[in-house]
PDB file of C-alpha atoms in Angstrom:
ATOM      1  CA  MET A   1      47.954  18.094  23.454  1.00  0.00           C
ATOM      2  CA  ASN A   2      48.451  21.759  23.909  1.00  0.00           C
ATOM      3  CA  LYS A   3      49.340  21.163  27.471  1.00  0.00           C
ATOM      4  CA  ALA A   4      52.079  18.994  26.455  1.00  0.00           C
ATOM      5  CA  GLY A   5      53.342  21.694  24.040  1.00  0.00           C
ATOM      6  CA  ASN A   6      53.029  24.306  26.609  1.00  0.00           C
ATOM      7  CA  TYR A   7      54.934  22.240  28.988  1.00  0.00           C
ATOM      8  CA  LEU A   8      57.875  21.792  26.413  1.00  0.00           C
ATOM      9  CA  LYS A   9      57.899  25.396  25.702  1.00  0.00           C
ATOM     10  CA  ASN A  10      58.058  26.482  29.217  1.00  0.00           C
ATOM     11  CA  ILE A  11      60.949  24.110  29.835  1.00  0.00           C
ATOM     12  CA  ARG A  12      62.736  25.393  26.722  1.00  0.00           C
ATOM     13  CA  GLU A  13      62.207  28.904  27.828  1.00  0.00           C
ATOM     14  CA  GLU A  14      63.317  28.268  31.358  1.00  0.00           C
ATOM     15  CA  LYS A  15      66.590  26.818  30.079  1.00  0.00           C
ATOM     16  CA  GLY A  16      67.024  29.900  27.865  1.00  0.00           C
ATOM     17  CA  TYR A  17      66.916  28.061  24.288  1.00  0.00           C
ATOM     18  CA  SER A  18      65.522  29.741  21.212  1.00  0.00           C
ATOM     19  CA  LEU A  19      63.584  27.608  18.579  1.00  0.00           C
ATOM     20  CA  GLN A  20      66.549  28.131  16.375  1.00  0.00           C
ATOM     21  CA  GLU A  21      69.019  26.660  18.887  1.00  0.00           C
ATOM     22  CA  VAL A  22      66.684  23.683  19.441  1.00  0.00           C
ATOM     23  CA  SER A  23      66.447  23.305  15.768  1.00  0.00           C
ATOM     24  CA  ARG A  24      70.153  23.351  15.072  1.00  0.00           C
ATOM     25  CA  ALA A  25      70.720  20.718  17.953  1.00  0.00           C
ATOM     26  CA  THR A  26      67.830  18.307  16.928  1.00  0.00           C
ATOM     27  CA  LYS A  27      67.554  18.970  13.253  1.00  0.00           C
ATOM     28  CA  ILE A  28      63.786  19.567  13.572  1.00  0.00           C
ATOM     29  CA  SER A  29      62.754  22.610  11.656  1.00  0.00           C
ATOM     30  CA  PRO A  30      61.642  25.670  13.762  1.00  0.00           C
ATOM     31  CA  THR A  31      58.196  25.474  12.097  1.00  0.00           C
ATOM     32  CA  VAL A  32      57.671  21.886  13.228  1.00  0.00           C
ATOM     33  CA  LEU A  33      59.035  22.838  16.786  1.00  0.00           C
ATOM     34  CA  ARG A  34      56.477  25.733  17.037  1.00  0.00           C
ATOM     35  CA  ALA A  35      53.707  23.352  15.649  1.00  0.00           C
ATOM     36  CA  LEU A  36      54.656  20.852  18.483  1.00  0.00           C
ATOM     37  CA  GLU A  37      54.653  23.558  21.192  1.00  0.00           C
ATOM     38  CA  GLU A  38      51.197  24.792  19.815  1.00  0.00           C
ATOM     39  CA  GLY A  39      49.759  21.156  19.507  1.00  0.00           C
ATOM     40  CA  ASN A  40      49.075  21.773  15.724  1.00  0.00           C
ATOM     41  CA  PHE A  41      49.650  18.505  14.181  1.00  0.00           C
ATOM     42  CA  GLU A  42      47.677  18.782  10.975  1.00  0.00           C
ATOM     43  CA  ASN A  43      50.960  19.326   8.769  1.00  0.00           C
ATOM     44  CA  ILE A  44      53.088  16.909  10.593  1.00  0.00           C
ATOM     45  CA  ASP A  45      53.390  13.501   9.220  1.00  0.00           C
ATOM     46  CA  GLN A  46      52.053  11.048  11.849  1.00  0.00           C
ATOM     47  CA  VAL A  47      54.864   8.710  11.138  1.00  0.00           C
ATOM     48  CA  TYR A  48      57.320  11.211  12.482  1.00  0.00           C
ATOM     49  CA  LEU A  49      55.262  13.023  15.298  1.00  0.00           C
ATOM     50  CA  LYS A  50      56.341  10.641  18.150  1.00  0.00           C
ATOM     51  CA  SER A  51      60.118  10.671  17.081  1.00  0.00           C
ATOM     52  CA  PHE A  52      59.976  14.464  16.890  1.00  0.00           C
ATOM     53  CA  MET A  53      58.538  14.690  20.341  1.00  0.00           C
ATOM     54  CA  LYS A  54      61.065  12.236  21.709  1.00  0.00           C
ATOM     55  CA  MET A  55      64.035  14.089  20.184  1.00  0.00           C
ATOM     56  CA  TYR A  56      62.661  17.360  21.677  1.00  0.00           C
ATOM     57  CA  CYS A  57      62.229  15.736  25.063  1.00  0.00           C
ATOM     58  CA  ARG A  58      65.764  14.297  24.980  1.00  0.00           C
ATOM     59  CA  PHE A  59      67.247  17.655  24.049  1.00  0.00           C
ATOM     60  CA  LEU A  60      65.418  19.365  26.883  1.00  0.00           C
ATOM     61  CA  GLU A  61      66.540  16.511  29.205  1.00  0.00           C
ATOM     62  CA  VAL A  62      62.908  15.555  29.970  1.00  0.00           C
ATOM     63  CA  LYS A  63      62.348  11.916  30.447  1.00  0.00           C
ATOM     64  CA  TRP A  64      60.488  11.015  27.428  1.00  0.00           C
ATOM     65  CA  GLU A  65      58.900   7.894  28.762  1.00  0.00           C
ATOM     66  CA  GLU A  66      57.246   9.856  31.600  1.00  0.00           C
ATOM     67  CA  PHE A  67      56.307  12.613  29.381  1.00  0.00           C
ATOM     68  CA  PHE A  68      54.319  10.182  27.065  1.00  0.00           C
ATOM     69  CA  LYS A  69      52.595   8.702  30.202  1.00  0.00           C
ATOM     70  CA  GLU A  70      51.597  12.215  31.165  1.00  0.00           C
ATOM     71  CA  TYR A  71      50.713  13.415  27.842  1.00  0.00           C
ATOM     72  CA  PRO A  72      49.858  10.472  25.509  1.00  0.00           C
ATOM     73  CA  LEU A  73      49.836  11.183  21.843  1.00  0.00           C
ATOM     74  CA  ASN A  74      46.551  10.837  20.275  1.00  0.00           C
ATOM     75  CA  PRO A  75      46.786  12.961  17.139  1.00  0.00           C
ATOM     76  CA  LEU A  76      44.472  10.780  15.112  1.00  0.00           C
ATOM     77  CA  GLU A  77      41.435  11.389  17.461  1.00  0.00           C
ATOM     78  CA  PRO A  78      38.828  13.650  16.008  1.00  0.00           C
ATOM     79  CA  LYS A  79      38.825  17.217  17.281  1.00  0.00           C
ATOM     80  CA  HIS A  80      35.976  18.542  19.369  1.00  0.00           C
ATOM     81  CA  ALA A  81      34.665  21.986  18.615  1.00  0.00           C
TER      82      ALA A  81
END
């Protein structure tokens, strides 16, 4: 999922948005946005994860349906060391 986070971070930076600006517009905390960009989902409630990603995609004008096809969310899969 780190590739997906990097993708969103790159788009955010290309559009010139700070995490605080995205947070104000989406009502997603900067801490959660940073975690999404880094692929760190341990502290994000799984019930909200897809919704957060969808809101972030919409804000960045990324077609979220295509985003989830390219980067499927599998946060419950065990991590490999």
